[in-house]
Coordinates of C-alpha atoms in Angstrom, one line a residue:
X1120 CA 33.2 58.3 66.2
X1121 CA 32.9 58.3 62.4
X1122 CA 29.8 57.5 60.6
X1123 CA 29.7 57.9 56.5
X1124 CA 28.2 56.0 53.8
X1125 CA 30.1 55.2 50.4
X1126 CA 28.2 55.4 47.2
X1127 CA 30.2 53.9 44.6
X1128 CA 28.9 51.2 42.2
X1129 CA 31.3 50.2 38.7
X1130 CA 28.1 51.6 36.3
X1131 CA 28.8 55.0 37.9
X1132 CA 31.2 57.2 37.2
X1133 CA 31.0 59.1 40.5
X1134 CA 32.0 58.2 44.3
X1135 CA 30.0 59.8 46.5
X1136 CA 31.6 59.7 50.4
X1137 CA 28.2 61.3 52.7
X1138 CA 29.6 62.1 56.5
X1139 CA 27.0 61.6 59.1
X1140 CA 28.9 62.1 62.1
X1141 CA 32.8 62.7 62.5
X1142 CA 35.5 64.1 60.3
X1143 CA 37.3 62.4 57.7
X1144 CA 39.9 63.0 54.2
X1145 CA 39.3 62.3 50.8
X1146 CA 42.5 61.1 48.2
X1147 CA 42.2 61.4 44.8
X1148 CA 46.0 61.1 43.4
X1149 CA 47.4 64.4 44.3
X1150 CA 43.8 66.5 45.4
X1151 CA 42.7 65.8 48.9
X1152 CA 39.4 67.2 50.9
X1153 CA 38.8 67.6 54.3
X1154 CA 35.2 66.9 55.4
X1155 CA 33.1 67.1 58.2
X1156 CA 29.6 66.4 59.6
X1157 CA 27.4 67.1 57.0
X1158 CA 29.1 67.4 53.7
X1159 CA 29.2 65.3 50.9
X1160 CA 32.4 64.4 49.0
X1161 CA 31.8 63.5 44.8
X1162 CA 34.7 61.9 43.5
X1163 CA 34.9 62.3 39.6
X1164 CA 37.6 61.9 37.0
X1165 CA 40.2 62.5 39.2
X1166 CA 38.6 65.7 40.7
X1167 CA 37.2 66.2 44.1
X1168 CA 34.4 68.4 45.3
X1169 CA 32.2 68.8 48.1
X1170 CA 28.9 70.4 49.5
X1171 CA 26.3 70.1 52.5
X1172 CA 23.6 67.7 52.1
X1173 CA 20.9 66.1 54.6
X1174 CA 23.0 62.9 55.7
X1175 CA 19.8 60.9 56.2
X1176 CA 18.7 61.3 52.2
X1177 CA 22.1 59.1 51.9
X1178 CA 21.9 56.8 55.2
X1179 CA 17.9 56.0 55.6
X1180 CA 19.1 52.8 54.2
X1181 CA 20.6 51.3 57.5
X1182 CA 17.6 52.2 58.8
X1183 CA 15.6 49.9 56.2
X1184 CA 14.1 53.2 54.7
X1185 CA 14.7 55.0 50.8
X1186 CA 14.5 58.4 51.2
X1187 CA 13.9 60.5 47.8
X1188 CA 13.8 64.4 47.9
X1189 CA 13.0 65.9 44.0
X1190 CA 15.3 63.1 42.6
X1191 CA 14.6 62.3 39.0
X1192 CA 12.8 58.8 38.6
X1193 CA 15.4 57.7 36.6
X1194 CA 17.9 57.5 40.0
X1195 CA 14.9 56.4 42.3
X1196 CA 14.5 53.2 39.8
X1197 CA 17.7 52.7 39.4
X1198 CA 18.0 52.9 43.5
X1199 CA 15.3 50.2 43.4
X1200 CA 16.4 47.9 40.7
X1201 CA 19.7 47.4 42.3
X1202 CA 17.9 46.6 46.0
X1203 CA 15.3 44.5 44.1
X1204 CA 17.5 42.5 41.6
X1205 CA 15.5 44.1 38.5
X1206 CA 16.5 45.6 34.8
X1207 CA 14.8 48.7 34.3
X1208 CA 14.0 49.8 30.8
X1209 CA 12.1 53.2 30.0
X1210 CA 10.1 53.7 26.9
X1211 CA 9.6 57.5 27.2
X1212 CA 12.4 59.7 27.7
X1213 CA 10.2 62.3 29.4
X1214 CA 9.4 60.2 32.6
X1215 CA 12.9 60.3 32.8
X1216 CA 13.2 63.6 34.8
X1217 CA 10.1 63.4 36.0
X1218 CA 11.3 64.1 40.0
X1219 CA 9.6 62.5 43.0
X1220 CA 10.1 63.2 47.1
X1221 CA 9.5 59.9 49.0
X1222 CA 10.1 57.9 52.0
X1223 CA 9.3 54.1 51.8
X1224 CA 10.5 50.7 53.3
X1225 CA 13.4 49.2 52.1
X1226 CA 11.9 45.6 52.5
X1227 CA 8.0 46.3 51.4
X1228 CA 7.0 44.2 48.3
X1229 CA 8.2 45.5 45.0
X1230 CA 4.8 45.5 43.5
X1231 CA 3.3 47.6 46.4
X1232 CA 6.0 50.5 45.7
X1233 CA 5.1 49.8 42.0
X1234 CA 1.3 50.7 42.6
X1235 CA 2.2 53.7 45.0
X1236 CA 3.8 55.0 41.9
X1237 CA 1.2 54.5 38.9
X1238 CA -1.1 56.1 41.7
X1239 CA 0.6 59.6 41.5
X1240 CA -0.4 59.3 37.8
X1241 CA 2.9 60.1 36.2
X1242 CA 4.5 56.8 34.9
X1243 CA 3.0 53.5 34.0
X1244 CA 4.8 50.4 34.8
X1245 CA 4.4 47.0 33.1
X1246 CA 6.3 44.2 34.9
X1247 CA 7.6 40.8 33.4
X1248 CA 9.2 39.1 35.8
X1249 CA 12.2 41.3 36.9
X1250 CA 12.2 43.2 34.0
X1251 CA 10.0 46.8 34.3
X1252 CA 9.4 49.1 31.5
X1253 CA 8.4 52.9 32.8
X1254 CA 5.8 54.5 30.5
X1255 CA 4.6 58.1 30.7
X1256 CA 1.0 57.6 32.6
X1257 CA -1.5 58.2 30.0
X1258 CA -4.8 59.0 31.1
X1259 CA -8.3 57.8 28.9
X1260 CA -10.0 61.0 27.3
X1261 CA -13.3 60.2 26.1
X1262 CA -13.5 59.9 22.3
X1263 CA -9.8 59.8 22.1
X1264 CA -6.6 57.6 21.8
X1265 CA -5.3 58.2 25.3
X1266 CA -3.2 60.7 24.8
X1267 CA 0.0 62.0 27.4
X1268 CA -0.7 63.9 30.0
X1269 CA 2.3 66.2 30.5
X1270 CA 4.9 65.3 33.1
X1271 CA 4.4 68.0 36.2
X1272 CA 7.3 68.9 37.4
X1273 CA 7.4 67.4 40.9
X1274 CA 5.2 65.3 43.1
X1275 CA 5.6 63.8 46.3
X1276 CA 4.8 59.9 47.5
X1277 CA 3.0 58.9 50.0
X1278 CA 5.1 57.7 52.9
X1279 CA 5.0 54.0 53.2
X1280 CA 5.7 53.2 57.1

């Protein structure tokens, strides 16, 4: 059998075609790709291109999972806003690119996933209804005005099972 997922969404400008299991061809006007198990196709402005991915990053959604490995936050809330029914707005541009690993349930309450990530310390969130604006996480110094921490580079979530 054939197994793939298709990420394509009219905001994008990309198609991405993610085969799980089976083999299958990609047309974009006169290109075409051939892929297999493992490989991810990117369709583009016309253009075609492919490399090998970890299917499950791209298909943990069947499986009522998210599955984030070093994605910018930017993608992961814009992953969640969609699934959630929430406008995302973000007041620094550095939190941005901050990246995050995760693996959470699809269906846990927004607010809990919310709270996971203010308590890796790298964005603040302030909710009103379903709109969210994503702050840098600023952290008290004594005798200060709570000024930014920088952005590390990386950090992992807890797994929420």
């Amino acid at each position: 059998g054939t197994a793939f997922n298709v990420h394509h969404y009219p905001d994008e400008a990309k198609t991405l075609v993610t085969l799980a299991e089976g083999r299958v061809n990609l047309f974009s006007g006169p290109e075409s790709l051939r892929m297999q198990a493992g490989e991810q196709g990117c369709m583009e402005k016309g253009r075609l291109e492919k490399k090998r991915v970890n299917t499950h990053l791209y298909t943990a959604w069947k499986d009522g999972r998210f599955v984030f490995k070093e994605q910018p936050l930017e993608e992961i809330m814009q992953t969640l806003a969609r699934w959630y029914e929430a406008d995302i707005e973000f007041a620094d541009e550095e939190v941005r690119r901050a990246t995050f690993s995760g693996n959470l349930r699809r269906y846990d309450d927004f607010g809990k996933i919310i709270r996971m990530l203010e308590a890796i310390q790298v964005a603040r969130f302030e909710v009103q209804g379903n709109h969210i604006r994503v702050f840098i996480y600023k952290k008290p110094v004594e005798g200060a005005d709570q000024p930014a921490v920088p952005v590390k580079k990386h950090r992992k979530m807890k797994s929420l099972t």
